[in-house]
mmCIF file of C-alpha atoms and ligand atoms in Angstrom:
data_model
loop_
_atom_site.group_PDB
_atom_site.id
_atom_site.type_symbol
_atom_site.label_atom_id
_atom_site.label_comp_id
_atom_site.label_asym_id
_atom_site.label_seq_id
_atom_site.Cartn_x
_atom_site.Cartn_y
_atom_site.Cartn_z
ATOM 1 C CA UNK B 1 42.678 106.887 44.748
ATOM 2 C CA UNK B 2 40.572 103.926 46.351
ATOM 3 C CA UNK B 3 37.556 102.650 43.934
ATOM 4 C CA UNK B 4 34.836 102.293 46.289
ATOM 5 C CA UNK B 5 33.841 99.312 44.451
ATOM 6 C CA UNK B 6 36.849 97.944 45.224
ATOM 7 C CA UNK B 7 37.084 98.696 49.068
ATOM 8 C CA UNK B 8 39.055 95.991 50.638
ATOM 9 C CA UNK B 9 41.370 96.468 47.189
ATOM 10 C CA UNK B 10 44.901 95.590 49.284
ATOM 11 C CA UNK B 11 43.254 92.941 51.279
ATOM 12 C CA UNK B 12 44.138 89.897 52.433
ATOM 13 C CA UNK B 13 41.134 86.979 53.355
ATOM 14 C CA UNK B 14 40.668 83.998 54.349
ATOM 15 C CA UNK B 15 37.474 81.765 54.200
ATOM 16 C CA UNK B 16 36.885 78.410 55.469
ATOM 17 C CA UNK B 17 34.466 76.413 54.263
ATOM 18 C CA UNK B 18 33.940 78.084 51.057
ATOM 19 C CA UNK B 19 33.703 75.303 48.694
ATOM 20 C CA UNK B 20 29.771 75.849 48.508
ATOM 21 C CA UNK B 21 27.104 77.738 50.182
ATOM 22 C CA UNK B 22 27.850 80.887 52.431
ATOM 23 C CA UNK B 23 31.211 80.353 52.475
ATOM 24 C CA UNK B 24 31.817 80.319 47.963
ATOM 25 C CA UNK B 25 29.208 82.943 47.721
ATOM 26 C CA UNK B 26 31.347 85.679 50.758
ATOM 27 C CA UNK B 27 34.883 84.432 49.174
ATOM 28 C CA UNK B 28 33.003 85.508 45.595
ATOM 29 C CA UNK B 29 31.550 88.753 46.880
ATOM 30 C CA UNK B 30 35.122 90.063 49.539
ATOM 31 C CA UNK B 31 37.489 89.425 46.008
ATOM 32 C CA UNK B 32 34.737 90.925 43.716
ATOM 33 C CA UNK B 33 35.698 93.711 46.181
ATOM 34 C CA UNK B 34 39.071 93.695 45.472
ATOM 35 C CA UNK B 35 40.876 91.350 48.319
ATOM 36 C CA UNK B 36 44.009 87.500 47.652
ATOM 37 C CA UNK B 37 41.412 85.857 48.506
ATOM 38 C CA UNK B 38 42.939 81.800 50.488
ATOM 39 C CA UNK B 39 39.763 79.160 50.321
ATOM 40 C CA UNK B 40 39.818 76.378 52.272
ATOM 41 C CA UNK B 41 37.615 73.297 53.038
ATOM 42 C CA UNK B 42 38.188 69.655 52.922
ATOM 43 C CA UNK B 43 36.041 68.738 48.837
ATOM 44 C CA UNK B 44 39.257 70.053 47.275
ATOM 45 C CA UNK B 45 37.309 69.944 43.623
ATOM 46 C CA UNK B 46 35.210 72.240 44.997
ATOM 47 C CA UNK B 47 37.281 74.729 45.906
ATOM 48 C CA UNK B 48 38.991 73.965 42.623
ATOM 49 C CA UNK B 49 36.117 75.255 40.691
ATOM 50 C CA UNK B 50 35.470 77.849 42.476
ATOM 51 C CA UNK B 51 39.301 79.024 42.299
ATOM 52 C CA UNK B 52 38.945 78.346 38.818
ATOM 53 C CA UNK B 53 36.439 81.234 38.307
ATOM 54 C CA UNK B 54 37.473 83.779 40.581
ATOM 55 C CA UNK B 55 40.681 83.963 38.695
ATOM 56 C CA UNK B 56 39.062 83.984 35.970
ATOM 57 C CA UNK B 57 37.927 86.890 37.734
ATOM 58 C CA UNK B 58 41.325 88.391 37.905
ATOM 59 C CA UNK B 59 41.197 87.996 41.342
ATOM 60 C CA UNK B 60 44.371 86.044 43.582
ATOM 61 C CA UNK B 61 43.599 83.215 44.788
ATOM 62 C CA UNK B 62 44.410 80.698 47.231
ATOM 63 C CA UNK B 63 43.006 77.244 47.527
ATOM 64 C CA UNK B 64 43.602 75.351 50.943
ATOM 65 C CA UNK B 65 43.349 72.072 51.681
ATOM 66 C CA UNK B 66 41.638 72.547 54.912
ATOM 67 C CA UNK B 67 40.075 70.597 58.054
ATOM 68 C CA UNK B 68 39.172 72.710 61.386
ATOM 69 C CA UNK B 69 39.100 70.387 63.307
ATOM 70 C CA UNK B 70 42.788 70.112 62.880
ATOM 71 C CA UNK B 71 45.257 72.543 64.725
ATOM 72 C CA UNK B 72 48.127 71.697 62.529
ATOM 73 C CA UNK B 73 45.307 72.492 59.662
ATOM 74 C CA UNK B 74 43.802 75.152 60.713
ATOM 75 C CA UNK B 75 48.129 76.062 61.412
ATOM 76 C CA UNK B 76 48.948 75.648 58.564
ATOM 77 C CA UNK B 77 46.251 77.643 56.444
ATOM 78 C CA UNK B 78 47.796 80.959 58.083
ATOM 79 C CA UNK B 79 50.825 80.989 58.212
ATOM 80 C CA UNK B 80 50.474 79.945 53.713
ATOM 81 C CA UNK B 81 48.434 81.955 54.100
ATOM 82 C CA UNK B 82 50.573 84.812 54.610
ATOM 83 C CA UNK B 83 53.544 83.097 53.560
ATOM 84 C CA UNK B 84 51.920 83.030 49.544
ATOM 85 C CA UNK B 85 49.286 86.209 49.246
ATOM 86 C CA UNK B 86 51.069 89.157 52.204
ATOM 87 C CA UNK B 87 49.166 89.240 54.987
ATOM 88 C CA UNK B 88 45.837 88.289 56.434
ATOM 89 C CA UNK B 89 42.831 91.164 56.968
ATOM 90 C CA UNK B 90 39.888 89.214 57.497
ATOM 91 C CA UNK B 91 39.400 85.978 58.071
ATOM 92 C CA UNK B 92 35.615 84.401 58.212
ATOM 93 C CA UNK B 93 35.035 81.626 60.486
ATOM 94 C CA UNK B 94 32.016 80.262 58.320
ATOM 95 C CA UNK B 95 32.747 75.962 57.818
ATOM 96 C CA UNK B 96 30.148 74.573 59.703
ATOM 97 C CA UNK B 97 27.698 71.478 60.362
ATOM 98 C CA UNK B 98 24.249 71.336 61.678
ATOM 99 C CA UNK B 99 22.982 67.626 62.536
ATOM 100 C CA UNK B 100 20.511 68.661 63.650
ATOM 101 C CA UNK B 101 18.161 65.963 65.657
ATOM 102 C CA UNK B 102 16.822 65.471 69.168
ATOM 103 C CA UNK B 103 19.308 64.454 72.148
ATOM 104 C CA UNK B 104 16.841 61.733 73.022
ATOM 105 C CA UNK B 105 17.943 58.618 71.036
ATOM 106 C CA UNK B 106 20.563 61.021 68.836
ATOM 107 C CA UNK B 107 23.850 59.367 67.594
ATOM 108 C CA UNK B 108 26.518 61.228 70.242
ATOM 109 C CA UNK B 109 29.060 61.141 66.550
ATOM 110 C CA UNK B 110 26.852 63.727 65.259
ATOM 111 C CA UNK B 111 27.663 66.124 68.046
ATOM 112 C CA UNK B 112 31.453 65.501 68.453
ATOM 113 C CA UNK B 113 31.214 66.703 64.452
ATOM 114 C CA UNK B 114 29.052 69.878 65.309
ATOM 115 C CA UNK B 115 31.809 70.465 68.682
ATOM 116 C CA UNK B 116 34.831 69.798 67.317
ATOM 117 C CA UNK B 117 33.627 72.176 63.892
ATOM 118 C CA UNK B 118 31.437 74.376 64.585
ATOM 119 C CA UNK B 119 33.133 75.300 68.096
ATOM 120 C CA UNK B 120 36.835 74.481 68.364
ATOM 121 C CA UNK B 121 37.135 75.070 64.413
ATOM 122 C CA UNK B 122 36.237 78.734 65.468
ATOM 123 C CA UNK B 123 38.872 78.091 67.753
ATOM 124 C CA UNK B 124 41.770 76.597 66.418
ATOM 125 C CA UNK B 125 41.631 79.230 63.293
ATOM 126 C CA UNK B 126 41.421 82.006 65.336
ATOM 127 C CA UNK B 127 44.270 80.419 67.523
ATOM 128 C CA UNK B 128 46.505 80.619 64.188
ATOM 129 C CA UNK B 129 45.327 84.080 62.845
ATOM 130 C CA UNK B 130 45.144 86.550 66.294
ATOM 131 C CA UNK B 131 47.578 87.095 67.304
ATOM 132 C CA UNK B 132 49.461 88.438 64.323
ATOM 133 C CA UNK B 133 46.193 90.921 63.904
ATOM 134 C CA UNK B 134 47.388 92.223 67.139
ATOM 135 C CA UNK B 135 51.213 92.414 66.231
ATOM 136 C CA UNK B 136 49.560 94.868 62.910
ATOM 137 C CA UNK B 137 46.988 96.460 64.790
ATOM 138 C CA UNK B 138 43.948 96.238 62.169
ATOM 139 C CA UNK B 139 41.671 92.929 61.201
ATOM 140 C CA UNK B 140 38.363 91.653 60.672
ATOM 141 C CA UNK B 141 37.087 87.967 62.408
ATOM 142 C CA UNK B 142 33.671 87.447 60.937
ATOM 143 C CA UNK B 143 32.415 84.576 63.029
ATOM 144 C CA UNK B 144 28.707 83.079 60.772
ATOM 145 C CA UNK B 145 26.403 81.658 64.199
ATOM 146 C CA UNK B 146 23.220 81.220 63.108
ATOM 147 C CA UNK B 147 19.561 82.132 64.865
ATOM 148 C CA UNK B 148 20.317 79.159 66.203
ATOM 149 C CA UNK B 149 22.877 80.806 68.324
ATOM 150 C CA UNK B 150 20.000 83.476 69.546
ATOM 151 C CA UNK B 151 17.294 80.876 69.701
ATOM 152 C CA UNK B 152 17.152 77.642 71.469
ATOM 153 C CA UNK B 153 14.817 75.263 70.123
ATOM 154 C CA UNK B 154 13.386 71.881 70.783
ATOM 155 C CA UNK B 155 14.889 69.019 68.132
ATOM 156 C CA UNK B 156 18.425 71.338 67.604
ATOM 157 C CA UNK B 157 20.286 71.772 71.396
ATOM 158 C CA UNK B 158 23.886 70.368 70.533
ATOM 159 C CA UNK B 159 23.864 73.063 67.139
ATOM 160 C CA UNK B 160 22.301 75.312 69.270
ATOM 161 C CA UNK B 161 25.197 74.348 72.291
ATOM 162 C CA UNK B 162 27.706 75.455 68.871
ATOM 163 C CA UNK B 163 26.221 78.360 68.024
ATOM 164 C CA UNK B 164 25.769 80.275 71.384
ATOM 165 C CA UNK B 165 29.231 78.926 72.021
ATOM 166 C CA UNK B 166 30.773 81.228 68.912
ATOM 167 C CA UNK B 167 28.636 83.910 70.028
ATOM 168 C CA UNK B 168 30.406 83.510 73.554
ATOM 169 C CA UNK B 169 33.798 83.193 72.578
ATOM 170 C CA UNK B 170 33.471 86.152 70.100
ATOM 171 C CA UNK B 171 32.219 88.198 72.082
ATOM 172 C CA UNK B 172 35.067 87.313 75.014
ATOM 173 C CA UNK B 173 37.213 87.604 72.673
ATOM 174 C CA UNK B 174 36.289 91.065 71.074
ATOM 175 C CA UNK B 175 36.577 92.641 74.997
ATOM 176 C CA UNK B 176 39.881 90.770 74.532
ATOM 177 C CA UNK B 177 40.659 92.635 71.370
ATOM 178 C CA UNK B 178 39.423 95.668 70.321
ATOM 179 C CA UNK B 179 41.146 97.919 71.479
ATOM 180 C CA UNK B 180 44.162 97.087 70.414
ATOM 181 C CA UNK B 181 42.261 97.594 66.110
ATOM 182 C CA UNK B 182 40.516 94.417 65.681
ATOM 183 C CA UNK B 183 37.328 93.939 64.950
ATOM 184 C CA UNK B 184 35.366 90.417 65.798
ATOM 185 C CA UNK B 185 31.950 90.391 64.012
ATOM 186 C CA UNK B 186 29.471 88.075 64.295
ATOM 187 C CA UNK B 187 26.665 87.345 61.854
ATOM 188 C CA UNK B 188 23.754 85.085 62.615
ATOM 189 C CA UNK B 189 21.411 83.905 59.054
ATOM 190 C CA UNK B 190 18.383 83.157 60.230
ATOM 191 C CA UNK B 191 16.926 79.939 57.241
ATOM 192 C CA UNK B 192 19.626 79.895 53.807
ATOM 193 C CA UNK B 193 18.591 77.321 50.722
ATOM 194 C CA UNK B 194 22.872 75.792 50.800
ATOM 195 C CA UNK B 195 23.660 72.238 51.578
ATOM 196 C CA UNK B 196 23.468 72.481 55.772
ATOM 197 C CA UNK B 197 20.870 69.946 55.334
ATOM 198 C CA UNK B 198 21.639 66.928 53.478
ATOM 199 C CA UNK B 199 23.720 65.532 56.796
ATOM 200 C CA UNK B 200 21.213 65.205 59.015
ATOM 201 C CA UNK B 201 21.448 61.929 60.330
ATOM 202 C CA UNK B 202 18.297 61.641 61.760
ATOM 203 C CA UNK B 203 15.220 61.090 59.855
ATOM 204 C CA UNK B 204 12.092 63.155 61.052
ATOM 205 C CA UNK B 205 14.882 66.050 61.658
ATOM 206 C CA UNK B 206 15.505 66.336 58.285
ATOM 207 C CA UNK B 207 11.822 65.992 57.831
ATOM 208 C CA UNK B 208 11.699 68.893 59.149
ATOM 209 C CA UNK B 209 14.418 71.741 59.144
ATOM 210 C CA UNK B 210 13.173 70.964 54.638
ATOM 211 C CA UNK B 211 9.593 71.893 55.727
ATOM 212 C CA UNK B 212 10.356 74.125 58.255
ATOM 213 C CA UNK B 213 13.020 75.758 54.382
ATOM 214 C CA UNK B 214 10.341 74.952 52.322
ATOM 215 C CA UNK B 215 7.363 76.635 53.989
ATOM 216 C CA UNK B 216 8.892 80.202 54.253
ATOM 217 C CA UNK B 217 11.125 82.690 51.102
ATOM 218 C CA UNK B 218 14.630 81.237 52.511
ATOM 219 C CA UNK B 219 17.726 82.967 52.056
ATOM 220 C CA UNK B 220 19.768 83.091 49.412
ATOM 221 C CA UNK B 221 23.987 82.413 50.009
ATOM 222 C CA UNK B 222 24.541 85.471 48.062
ATOM 223 C CA UNK B 223 22.460 87.860 50.883
ATOM 224 C CA UNK B 224 24.764 85.695 53.658
ATOM 225 C CA UNK B 225 27.426 86.882 51.971
ATOM 226 C CA UNK B 226 26.317 90.433 51.409
ATOM 227 C CA UNK B 227 26.553 90.835 55.076
ATOM 228 C CA UNK B 228 30.277 90.059 56.314
ATOM 229 C CA UNK B 229 30.814 92.299 52.843
ATOM 230 C CA UNK B 230 29.260 95.607 55.267
ATOM 231 C CA UNK B 231 31.051 94.861 58.122
ATOM 232 C CA UNK B 232 34.682 94.228 56.668
ATOM 233 C CA UNK B 233 34.099 96.969 54.577
ATOM 234 C CA UNK B 234 33.235 99.911 57.267
ATOM 235 C CA UNK B 235 35.914 102.575 58.079
ATOM 236 C CA UNK B 236 38.707 101.417 61.150
ATOM 237 C CA UNK B 237 37.018 103.682 63.245
ATOM 238 C CA UNK B 238 33.538 101.302 62.499
ATOM 239 C CA UNK B 239 32.900 97.690 64.184
ATOM 240 C CA UNK B 240 29.755 96.190 63.290
ATOM 241 C CA UNK B 241 29.647 92.964 65.422
ATOM 242 C CA UNK B 242 26.324 91.645 65.547
ATOM 243 C CA UNK B 243 24.701 90.959 62.705
ATOM 244 C CA UNK B 244 20.959 88.492 62.847
ATOM 245 C CA UNK B 245 19.866 88.468 58.732
ATOM 246 C CA UNK B 246 16.074 87.052 58.938
ATOM 247 C CA UNK B 247 13.901 85.945 55.958
ATOM 248 C CA UNK B 248 11.556 88.216 56.415
ATOM 249 C CA UNK B 249 8.689 85.399 56.639
ATOM 250 C CA UNK B 250 10.809 83.594 59.092
ATOM 251 C CA UNK B 251 9.043 83.934 62.538
ATOM 252 C CA UNK B 252 11.095 82.821 64.977
HETATM 253 N N1 LIG O 1 22.328 77.452 55.441
HETATM 254 C C1 LIG O 1 21.387 78.205 56.893
HETATM 255 O O1 LIG O 1 20.640 77.634 57.326
HETATM 256 C C2 LIG O 1 21.701 78.668 57.699
HETATM 257 C C3 LIG O 1 22.120 80.028 58.747
HETATM 258 C C4 LIG O 1 22.640 80.482 60.395
HETATM 259 C C5 LIG O 1 24.057 79.783 59.798
HETATM 260 N N2 LIG O 1 24.062 79.534 58.924
HETATM 261 C C6 LIG O 1 25.832 78.699 59.160
HETATM 262 O O2 LIG O 1 26.858 79.323 58.089
HETATM 263 C C7 LIG O 1 28.257 77.760 58.021
HETATM 264 C C8 LIG O 1 27.740 78.009 56.332
HETATM 265 O O3 LIG O 1 27.363 77.125 56.174
HETATM 266 P P1 LIG O 1 26.358 77.124 54.745
HETATM 267 O O4 LIG O 1 24.939 76.910 54.816
HETATM 268 O O5 LIG O 1 26.797 77.724 53.679
HETATM 269 O O6 LIG O 1 25.828 75.145 54.608
HETATM 270 P P2 LIG O 1 27.165 74.580 53.960
HETATM 271 O O7 LIG O 1 26.954 74.938 51.349
HETATM 272 O O8 LIG O 1 26.445 72.947 54.316
HETATM 273 O O9 LIG O 1 28.751 74.663 53.607
HETATM 274 C C9 LIG O 1 29.459 74.144 54.700
HETATM 275 C C10 LIG O 1 31.216 74.152 54.492
HETATM 276 O O10 LIG O 1 31.002 73.779 55.919
HETATM 277 C C11 LIG O 1 32.617 73.858 55.391
HETATM 278 N N3 LIG O 1 33.331 72.412 56.430
HETATM 279 C C12 LIG O 1 32.123 71.231 56.952
HETATM 280 N N4 LIG O 1 32.931 70.730 57.705
HETATM 281 C C13 LIG O 1 33.971 71.095 57.368
HETATM 282 C C14 LIG O 1 35.972 71.085 58.180
HETATM 283 N N5 LIG O 1 35.946 69.762 58.739
HETATM 284 N N6 LIG O 1 36.870 71.637 57.690
HETATM 285 C C15 LIG O 1 36.377 72.345 57.165
HETATM 286 N N7 LIG O 1 34.991 72.705 55.868
HETATM 287 C C16 LIG O 1 34.416 72.662 56.996
HETATM 288 C C17 LIG O 1 31.668 72.390 54.043
HETATM 289 O O11 LIG O 1 33.233 72.102 53.224
HETATM 290 P P3 LIG O 1 33.459 70.961 53.666
HETATM 291 O O12 LIG O 1 32.205 69.614 53.375
HETATM 292 O O13 LIG O 1 34.347 70.510 51.499
HETATM 293 O O14 LIG O 1 34.742 71.038 54.356
HETATM 294 C C18 LIG O 1 31.910 73.775 53.563
HETATM 295 O O15 LIG O 1 32.536 74.994 52.237
HETATM 296 C C19 LIG O 1 27.614 76.893 58.743
HETATM 297 O O16 LIG O 1 28.753 77.918 60.069
HETATM 298 C C20 LIG O 1 26.237 77.135 59.519
HETATM 299 O O17 LIG O 1 25.750 76.840 60.808
HETATM 300 C C21 LIG O 1 23.630 78.581 57.778
#
């Protein structure tokens, strides 16, 4: 009989951007629910730490050296997961960067990093995984978008555009594959305390983002991990397509 505390027993999940923040917490939550987990990111030391902790708790883990902006690396990550963990049931496209800043005076290198990581990264990983899911007639792709995919703000234009793209891609793909048993979910966090703001290059934008986070009781990565787990542990006939999760005191 299946263990209700471990609804993902026998499943295989791949989480991108698992070296910190929401991705790390999601890998922990999925492993605790019984899934074998492949964890991908660029910082190998952080992945190795996480893999060690998960294995100590009895999980089966595959650490993947993964840059989601590299199409070949995305294909290889999915291939290794299937070969070494025996399949792929859940793909969580979480890797992302938020290089906030005004459009006037921006460094377009920030834009390239956001669009290649947040948009092409999601597309490359999905492309690598989706055929197999359609063939097996089941699977979950969960894309971590943002409130920024629904509410545009001054000073967030290209980040907004990248997450808007994720939302549109997800809904189009959902219509394409849902009749074949594959569920597409979108999780849209509000402010979460992670390392995301560390990489902002425009000083005023970084300051404003830190100030905004400090003005509320920001979410913890675990709060979003629970949303992902809820989505992917529903019975096969239930598709939770979208979850917008804000701190209670975040107005917009
Ligand atoms: N924190 C928030 O308030 C918030 C709100 C809404 C949405 N989100 C979204 O949540 C997701 C996770 O962010 P987070 O808040 O957890 O921030 P984080 O702690 O900075 O985590 C970002 C993760 O993405 C990975 N990553 C970045 N570029 C990558 C690349 N080219 N290839 C592979 N992995 C890459 C990083 O790993 P490496 O650097 O080791 O590669 C890291 O594991 C992002 O998509 C973000 O847009 C966050």
